[in-house]
């Protein structure tokens, strides 16, 4: 039970560690300090329970201490006992689980600037994430995330720079993560899918303290295609999507949009493109579908028919390059929060 709740709330720290190239390896002295701190917290929680047995506050501290033990443990039997202890506590209520998990999870301080994480994939290999830590990052605070996706031939660092330019000073309010050389882009990607994006998001939840109610996906060109795809397939994980110079690419597009698009009913979308983005594969041959511009006009019309929270913006004189989301529309979307329990998901 708690494992499911932990994943839903972004506190799945019992998974294998993620390699950090920039920050070195945690020393044995640091580990000893962490263990000592945990022991002290556990003793304090027990003392509070003894001194104030009738208070809900004392019970909540015991719940948080048990959750912390759960997150540290790799033993199924111990985890099962901890789940039973938590669920049987008089102060337990499901509505507070997410809050308690954020208080129970422990994250290391990180230097400001660029980091690189390796994320292992279930099918083998790994993906490298470029990760930007804001200047005032506090591991005790939950931070919103922008998961940024580069275009063809790009790198994570490229789209990081783009997002920095788009957000300006507001960039310091977000953690930004960007995978390089990702493969899963559209619904009909190579089979079997690597599930690289869910793996990356899970790794980030373990490495930095994320506000899982404010996780956004933003992508340019190929990354725009992927933003649509992730928003549709993982609608319960995102607070919003920003596809730029990209579209929701599907085989037999016009026959499948109505099937998949309703997943976005609780995920606001800001879709931005240029009216002259009409060519296939960045060459000078006009696409039979009208290119990204033509597809997005049809796509957004379908979204309007379905009464979905999709905001579209077309630049009349722009092609595929130089697309920047209007600042007011982007600010509005980034104020959104995730819908915890979408009433309906269709795959």
Short mmCIF file of C-alpha atoms in Angstrom, two decimals:
data_model
loop_
_atom_site.label_atom_id
_atom_site.label_comp_id
_atom_site.label_asym_id
_atom_site.label_seq_id
_atom_site.Cartn_x
_atom_site.Cartn_y
_atom_site.Cartn_z
CA UNK A 1 0.00 0.00 0.00
CA UNK A 2 2.64 2.52 1.04
CA UNK A 3 4.78 1.70 -2.01
CA UNK A 4 1.91 2.70 -4.27
CA UNK A 5 1.28 5.85 -2.27
CA UNK A 6 4.98 6.68 -2.25
CA UNK A 7 5.22 6.43 -6.03
CA UNK A 8 2.11 8.54 -6.49
CA UNK A 9 3.52 11.20 -4.21
CA UNK A 10 7.02 11.13 -5.62
CA UNK A 11 8.82 9.67 -2.57
CA UNK A 12 10.26 6.41 -3.89
CA UNK A 13 13.72 6.64 -2.38
CA UNK A 14 14.17 2.94 -1.75
CA UNK A 15 15.06 2.42 -5.42
CA UNK A 16 18.66 1.95 -6.65
CA UNK A 17 20.83 5.08 -6.33
CA UNK A 18 21.34 7.42 -9.23
CA UNK A 19 24.89 8.25 -10.26
CA UNK A 20 25.95 11.90 -10.00
CA UNK A 21 29.01 12.87 -12.01
CA UNK A 22 29.27 16.36 -10.61
CA UNK A 23 28.90 15.92 -6.89
CA UNK A 24 31.05 12.92 -6.12
CA UNK A 25 30.18 9.96 -3.94
CA UNK A 26 28.72 10.29 -0.46
CA UNK A 27 31.43 9.58 2.13
CA UNK A 28 31.19 7.12 5.01
CA UNK A 29 31.31 10.05 7.44
CA UNK A 30 28.24 11.58 5.77
CA UNK A 31 26.47 8.23 5.98
CA UNK A 32 27.33 7.96 9.67
CA UNK A 33 25.93 11.43 10.28
CA UNK A 34 22.71 10.53 8.46
CA UNK A 35 22.34 7.35 10.52
CA UNK A 36 22.96 9.29 13.73
CA UNK A 37 20.35 11.87 12.73
CA UNK A 38 17.81 9.16 11.95
CA UNK A 39 18.43 7.50 15.32
CA UNK A 40 18.04 10.81 17.12
CA UNK A 41 14.79 11.54 15.28
CA UNK A 42 13.45 8.09 16.10
CA UNK A 43 14.29 8.50 19.80
CA UNK A 44 12.66 11.94 19.86
CA UNK A 45 9.53 10.59 18.21
CA UNK A 46 9.26 7.82 20.82
CA UNK A 47 9.81 10.28 23.68
CA UNK A 48 7.11 12.56 22.31
CA UNK A 49 4.71 9.63 22.11
CA UNK A 50 5.45 8.69 25.74
CA UNK A 51 5.14 12.24 27.06
CA UNK A 52 2.09 13.18 24.97
CA UNK A 53 0.23 9.92 24.26
CA UNK A 54 -3.13 11.58 23.72
CA UNK A 55 -2.06 14.12 21.12
CA UNK A 56 -2.50 13.69 17.38
CA UNK A 57 0.78 15.61 16.91
CA UNK A 58 2.72 12.82 18.69
CA UNK A 59 1.00 10.17 16.55
CA UNK A 60 1.86 12.05 13.37
CA UNK A 61 5.53 12.16 14.35
CA UNK A 62 5.49 8.39 14.81
CA UNK A 63 3.88 7.98 11.40
CA UNK A 64 6.53 10.17 9.77
CA UNK A 65 9.30 8.25 11.55
CA UNK A 66 7.83 4.95 10.32
CA UNK A 67 7.58 6.30 6.79
CA UNK A 68 11.22 7.34 6.97
CA UNK A 69 12.14 3.80 8.01
CA UNK A 70 10.04 2.45 5.14
CA UNK A 71 11.85 4.60 2.59
CA UNK A 72 15.23 3.46 3.93
CA UNK A 73 14.39 -0.25 3.98
CA UNK A 74 14.95 -2.78 1.20
CA UNK A 75 13.36 -5.67 3.14
CA UNK A 76 9.77 -6.59 2.15
CA UNK A 77 8.91 -8.05 5.57
CA UNK A 78 10.06 -4.96 7.42
CA UNK A 79 8.20 -2.74 4.97
CA UNK A 80 5.02 -4.76 5.48
CA UNK A 81 5.28 -4.36 9.26
CA UNK A 82 5.83 -0.62 8.87
CA UNK A 83 2.80 -0.29 6.61
CA UNK A 84 0.68 -2.08 9.22
CA UNK A 85 2.06 0.16 11.97
CA UNK A 86 1.27 3.29 9.97
CA UNK A 87 -2.22 2.21 8.92
CA UNK A 88 -3.18 1.19 12.47
CA UNK A 89 -2.09 4.48 14.05
CA UNK A 90 -5.14 6.45 15.30
CA UNK A 91 -3.82 9.58 13.58
CA UNK A 92 -3.60 7.92 10.16
CA UNK A 93 -5.67 9.45 7.38
CA UNK A 94 -5.13 8.93 3.68
CA UNK A 95 -5.53 12.62 2.92
CA UNK A 96 -2.29 13.43 4.78
CA UNK A 97 -0.10 10.70 3.24
CA UNK A 98 1.43 12.97 0.60
CA UNK A 99 2.29 15.65 3.18
CA UNK A 100 3.80 13.10 5.55
CA UNK A 101 5.87 11.52 2.78
CA UNK A 102 7.38 14.88 1.86
CA UNK A 103 8.32 15.40 5.51
CA UNK A 104 9.71 11.87 5.83
CA UNK A 105 11.83 11.91 2.67
CA UNK A 106 15.39 13.14 3.06
CA UNK A 107 17.37 14.84 0.31
CA UNK A 108 20.98 15.98 0.19
CA UNK A 109 21.90 19.64 -0.37
CA UNK A 110 23.10 20.23 -3.93
CA UNK A 111 25.33 22.93 -5.41
CA UNK A 112 23.73 25.45 -7.73
CA UNK A 113 24.18 24.93 -11.44
CA UNK A 114 24.46 22.05 -13.89
CA UNK A 115 24.49 18.41 -12.80
CA UNK A 116 24.36 15.18 -14.81
CA UNK A 117 22.49 12.06 -13.75
CA UNK A 118 22.59 8.61 -15.28
CA UNK A 119 19.22 6.88 -15.26
CA UNK A 120 19.31 3.08 -15.73
CA UNK A 121 16.66 1.65 -18.06
CA UNK A 122 14.78 -1.59 -17.49
CA UNK A 123 15.76 -2.92 -20.93
CA UNK A 124 19.45 -2.11 -20.36
CA UNK A 125 21.57 0.94 -20.97
CA UNK A 126 20.88 4.34 -19.53
CA UNK A 127 19.86 7.90 -20.29
CA UNK A 128 21.81 10.95 -19.21
CA UNK A 129 19.86 13.85 -17.74
CA UNK A 130 21.13 17.41 -17.65
CA UNK A 131 19.81 18.88 -14.41
CA UNK A 132 19.73 22.57 -13.47
CA UNK A 133 19.58 23.32 -9.74
CA UNK A 134 18.30 26.84 -8.89
CA UNK A 135 20.39 29.28 -6.88
CA UNK A 136 18.35 29.01 -3.68
CA UNK A 137 17.63 25.28 -3.78
CA UNK A 138 16.58 24.07 -0.33
CA UNK A 139 16.18 20.27 -0.02
CA UNK A 140 13.59 20.78 2.72
CA UNK A 141 11.31 22.55 0.24
CA UNK A 142 9.38 20.86 -2.58
CA UNK A 143 10.27 22.43 -5.96
CA UNK A 144 8.35 22.48 -9.25
CA UNK A 145 9.99 20.68 -12.17
CA UNK A 146 10.12 21.46 -15.88
CA UNK A 147 10.98 18.31 -17.82
CA UNK A 148 12.45 19.75 -21.02
CA UNK A 149 12.81 17.82 -24.29
CA UNK A 150 15.18 18.81 -27.09
CA UNK A 151 14.56 18.61 -30.82
CA UNK A 152 16.27 16.41 -33.41
CA UNK A 153 20.08 16.37 -33.10
CA UNK A 154 19.85 18.40 -29.91
CA UNK A 155 21.12 17.73 -26.41
CA UNK A 156 19.68 18.22 -22.95
CA UNK A 157 21.96 21.20 -22.39
CA UNK A 158 20.54 22.90 -25.51
CA UNK A 159 16.95 22.84 -24.32
CA UNK A 160 18.07 23.85 -20.81
CA UNK A 161 19.54 27.02 -22.30
CA UNK A 162 16.35 27.63 -24.26
CA UNK A 163 14.19 27.32 -21.13
CA UNK A 164 16.51 29.67 -19.23
CA UNK A 165 16.02 32.26 -21.96
CA UNK A 166 12.25 31.84 -22.06
CA UNK A 167 11.76 32.07 -18.29
CA UNK A 168 14.29 34.81 -17.57
CA UNK A 169 14.70 35.51 -13.83
CA UNK A 170 11.75 33.19 -13.07
CA UNK A 171 13.99 30.23 -13.98
CA UNK A 172 15.27 30.30 -10.38
CA UNK A 173 11.84 29.15 -9.21
CA UNK A 174 12.17 25.78 -10.95
CA UNK A 175 14.29 22.68 -11.20
CA UNK A 176 14.84 21.87 -14.87
CA UNK A 177 15.79 18.42 -16.16
CA UNK A 178 16.46 17.45 -19.76
CA UNK A 179 17.34 14.01 -21.17
CA UNK A 180 19.75 13.66 -24.09
CA UNK A 181 19.28 11.24 -27.00
CA UNK A 182 15.90 9.97 -25.84
CA UNK A 183 14.09 7.46 -28.06
CA UNK A 184 10.48 7.28 -26.89
CA UNK A 185 8.86 10.11 -28.81
CA UNK A 186 5.47 9.07 -30.16
CA UNK A 187 2.95 6.31 -29.50
CA UNK A 188 4.30 4.19 -32.37
CA UNK A 189 7.97 4.34 -31.28
CA UNK A 190 10.18 1.27 -31.55
CA UNK A 191 8.85 -1.72 -29.66
CA UNK A 192 9.25 -2.57 -26.85
CA UNK A 193 9.28 0.95 -25.41
CA UNK A 194 12.09 1.70 -22.99
CA UNK A 195 9.82 3.60 -20.56
CA UNK A 196 12.73 6.02 -20.31
CA UNK A 197 10.65 9.06 -19.41
CA UNK A 198 8.83 7.47 -16.43
CA UNK A 199 12.22 6.13 -15.31
CA UNK A 200 13.74 9.60 -15.56
CA UNK A 201 10.90 11.18 -13.58
CA UNK A 202 11.20 8.50 -10.88
CA UNK A 203 14.96 9.07 -10.67
CA UNK A 204 14.43 12.80 -10.29
CA UNK A 205 11.92 12.28 -7.49
CA UNK A 206 14.58 10.33 -5.61
CA UNK A 207 17.41 12.79 -6.24
CA UNK A 208 15.79 16.18 -5.69
CA UNK A 209 12.82 17.28 -3.62
CA UNK A 210 10.06 17.78 -6.18
CA UNK A 211 6.60 19.21 -5.82
CA UNK A 212 4.88 16.36 -7.64
CA UNK A 213 1.77 18.49 -8.07
CA UNK A 214 3.78 20.90 -10.25
CA UNK A 215 5.64 18.80 -12.81
CA UNK A 216 5.48 20.22 -16.34
CA UNK A 217 6.67 18.84 -19.67
CA UNK A 218 7.97 21.25 -22.31
CA UNK A 219 9.53 20.37 -25.64
CA UNK A 220 10.58 21.88 -28.95
CA UNK A 221 10.06 20.23 -32.38
CA UNK A 222 10.58 16.53 -31.72
CA UNK A 223 10.37 17.44 -28.06
CA UNK A 224 7.00 19.05 -28.81
CA UNK A 225 5.76 15.77 -30.28
CA UNK A 226 6.99 14.00 -27.15
CA UNK A 227 5.33 16.54 -24.85
CA UNK A 228 1.96 15.70 -26.38
CA UNK A 229 2.65 11.97 -26.11
CA UNK A 230 3.73 12.09 -22.46
CA UNK A 231 0.80 14.28 -21.52
CA UNK A 232 -1.60 11.78 -23.06
CA UNK A 233 0.03 8.60 -21.73
CA UNK A 234 0.93 9.89 -18.25
CA UNK A 235 -1.76 12.46 -17.59
CA UNK A 236 -1.77 11.64 -13.88
CA UNK A 237 1.87 12.76 -13.50
CA UNK A 238 1.79 16.21 -15.10
CA UNK A 239 0.33 19.57 -14.15
CA UNK A 240 0.67 20.89 -17.71
CA UNK A 241 2.31 20.45 -21.12
CA UNK A 242 3.96 22.98 -23.45
CA UNK A 243 4.52 21.54 -26.96
CA UNK A 244 6.40 24.06 -29.13
CA UNK A 245 6.77 23.65 -32.91
CA UNK A 246 5.51 20.10 -32.45
CA UNK A 247 2.25 18.20 -32.75
CA UNK A 248 0.51 15.10 -31.45
CA UNK A 249 1.90 12.64 -33.99
CA UNK A 250 -0.07 9.43 -34.38
CA UNK A 251 -0.50 6.88 -37.17
CA UNK A 252 -3.83 7.61 -38.89
CA UNK A 253 -3.85 10.87 -36.95
CA UNK A 254 -7.37 12.08 -37.53
CA UNK A 255 -8.88 8.72 -36.57
CA UNK A 256 -7.06 8.42 -33.23
CA UNK A 257 -7.07 11.94 -31.82
CA UNK A 258 -10.58 11.57 -30.44
CA UNK A 259 -9.50 8.34 -28.71
CA UNK A 260 -6.41 9.70 -26.98
CA UNK A 261 -7.06 13.42 -26.49
CA UNK A 262 -9.66 13.03 -23.69
CA UNK A 263 -6.77 11.96 -21.43
CA UNK A 264 -5.78 15.64 -21.42
CA UNK A 265 -9.05 16.73 -19.82
CA UNK A 266 -7.24 17.55 -16.56
CA UNK A 267 -3.86 18.53 -18.06
CA UNK A 268 -3.69 22.11 -19.40
CA UNK A 269 -1.80 22.41 -22.70
CA UNK A 270 -0.16 25.45 -24.30
CA UNK A 271 0.47 24.58 -27.95
CA UNK A 272 2.53 27.12 -29.94
CA UNK A 273 3.67 26.97 -33.58
CA UNK A 274 4.42 29.03 -36.68
CA UNK A 275 1.96 29.35 -39.57
CA UNK A 276 4.77 28.69 -42.08
CA UNK A 277 5.77 25.40 -40.46
CA UNK A 278 4.29 23.43 -43.37
CA UNK A 279 7.19 21.31 -44.58
CA UNK A 280 7.97 17.64 -44.04
CA UNK A 281 11.16 16.72 -42.17
CA UNK A 282 12.58 20.26 -42.29
CA UNK A 283 13.00 20.20 -46.08
CA UNK A 284 11.32 22.30 -48.73
CA UNK A 285 8.66 19.74 -49.66
CA UNK A 286 5.25 20.78 -48.29
CA UNK A 287 3.68 18.08 -46.15
CA UNK A 288 0.44 16.57 -47.39
CA UNK A 289 -1.03 17.22 -43.92
CA UNK A 290 0.01 20.87 -43.97
CA UNK A 291 3.02 20.20 -41.75
CA UNK A 292 3.02 20.96 -38.06
CA UNK A 293 0.92 24.07 -38.68
CA UNK A 294 -1.80 22.18 -40.54
CA UNK A 295 -1.92 19.33 -38.06
CA UNK A 296 -2.02 21.66 -35.06
CA UNK A 297 -4.95 23.60 -36.48
CA UNK A 298 -6.92 20.36 -36.84
CA UNK A 299 -5.67 19.07 -33.50
CA UNK A 300 -6.67 22.17 -31.58
CA UNK A 301 -10.04 22.26 -33.34
CA UNK A 302 -10.61 18.68 -32.15
CA UNK A 303 -9.60 19.73 -28.62
CA UNK A 304 -12.14 22.56 -28.70
CA UNK A 305 -14.85 20.11 -29.78
CA UNK A 306 -13.93 17.89 -26.83
CA UNK A 307 -13.89 20.91 -24.47
CA UNK A 308 -10.31 20.23 -23.38
CA UNK A 309 -8.05 22.79 -21.61
CA UNK A 310 -5.87 23.38 -24.69
CA UNK A 311 -4.65 26.91 -25.45
CA UNK A 312 -3.24 27.41 -28.94
CA UNK A 313 -1.11 30.24 -30.32
CA UNK A 314 -0.02 30.52 -33.95
CA UNK A 315 2.62 33.03 -35.06
CA UNK A 316 1.58 34.18 -38.57
CA UNK A 317 5.09 34.93 -39.88
CA UNK A 318 7.08 32.16 -38.21
CA UNK A 319 8.22 28.81 -39.56
CA UNK A 320 9.73 25.97 -37.56
CA UNK A 321 12.40 28.00 -35.79
CA UNK A 322 12.28 30.86 -33.34
CA UNK A 323 9.09 29.80 -31.56
CA UNK A 324 8.75 31.23 -28.05
CA UNK A 325 5.61 30.82 -25.93
CA UNK A 326 3.86 34.11 -25.06
CA UNK A 327 4.99 35.05 -21.56
CA UNK A 328 1.51 35.60 -20.13
CA UNK A 329 0.19 32.28 -21.45
CA UNK A 330 3.23 30.41 -20.17
CA UNK A 331 3.00 32.02 -16.73
CA UNK A 332 -0.65 31.06 -16.53
CA UNK A 333 0.03 27.43 -17.44
CA UNK A 334 2.93 27.14 -14.98
CA UNK A 335 0.56 28.16 -12.18
CA UNK A 336 -1.43 24.94 -12.71
CA UNK A 337 -1.44 22.03 -10.29
CA UNK A 338 -1.78 18.33 -11.03
CA UNK A 339 -5.15 16.59 -10.85
CA UNK A 340 -4.43 13.71 -8.45
CA UNK A 341 -7.13 11.36 -9.59
CA UNK A 342 -8.26 11.86 -13.21
CA UNK A 343 -11.72 10.36 -13.55
CA UNK A 344 -10.94 8.75 -16.86
CA UNK A 345 -7.78 7.60 -18.66
CA UNK A 346 -7.86 5.91 -22.08
CA UNK A 347 -4.85 4.17 -23.61
#
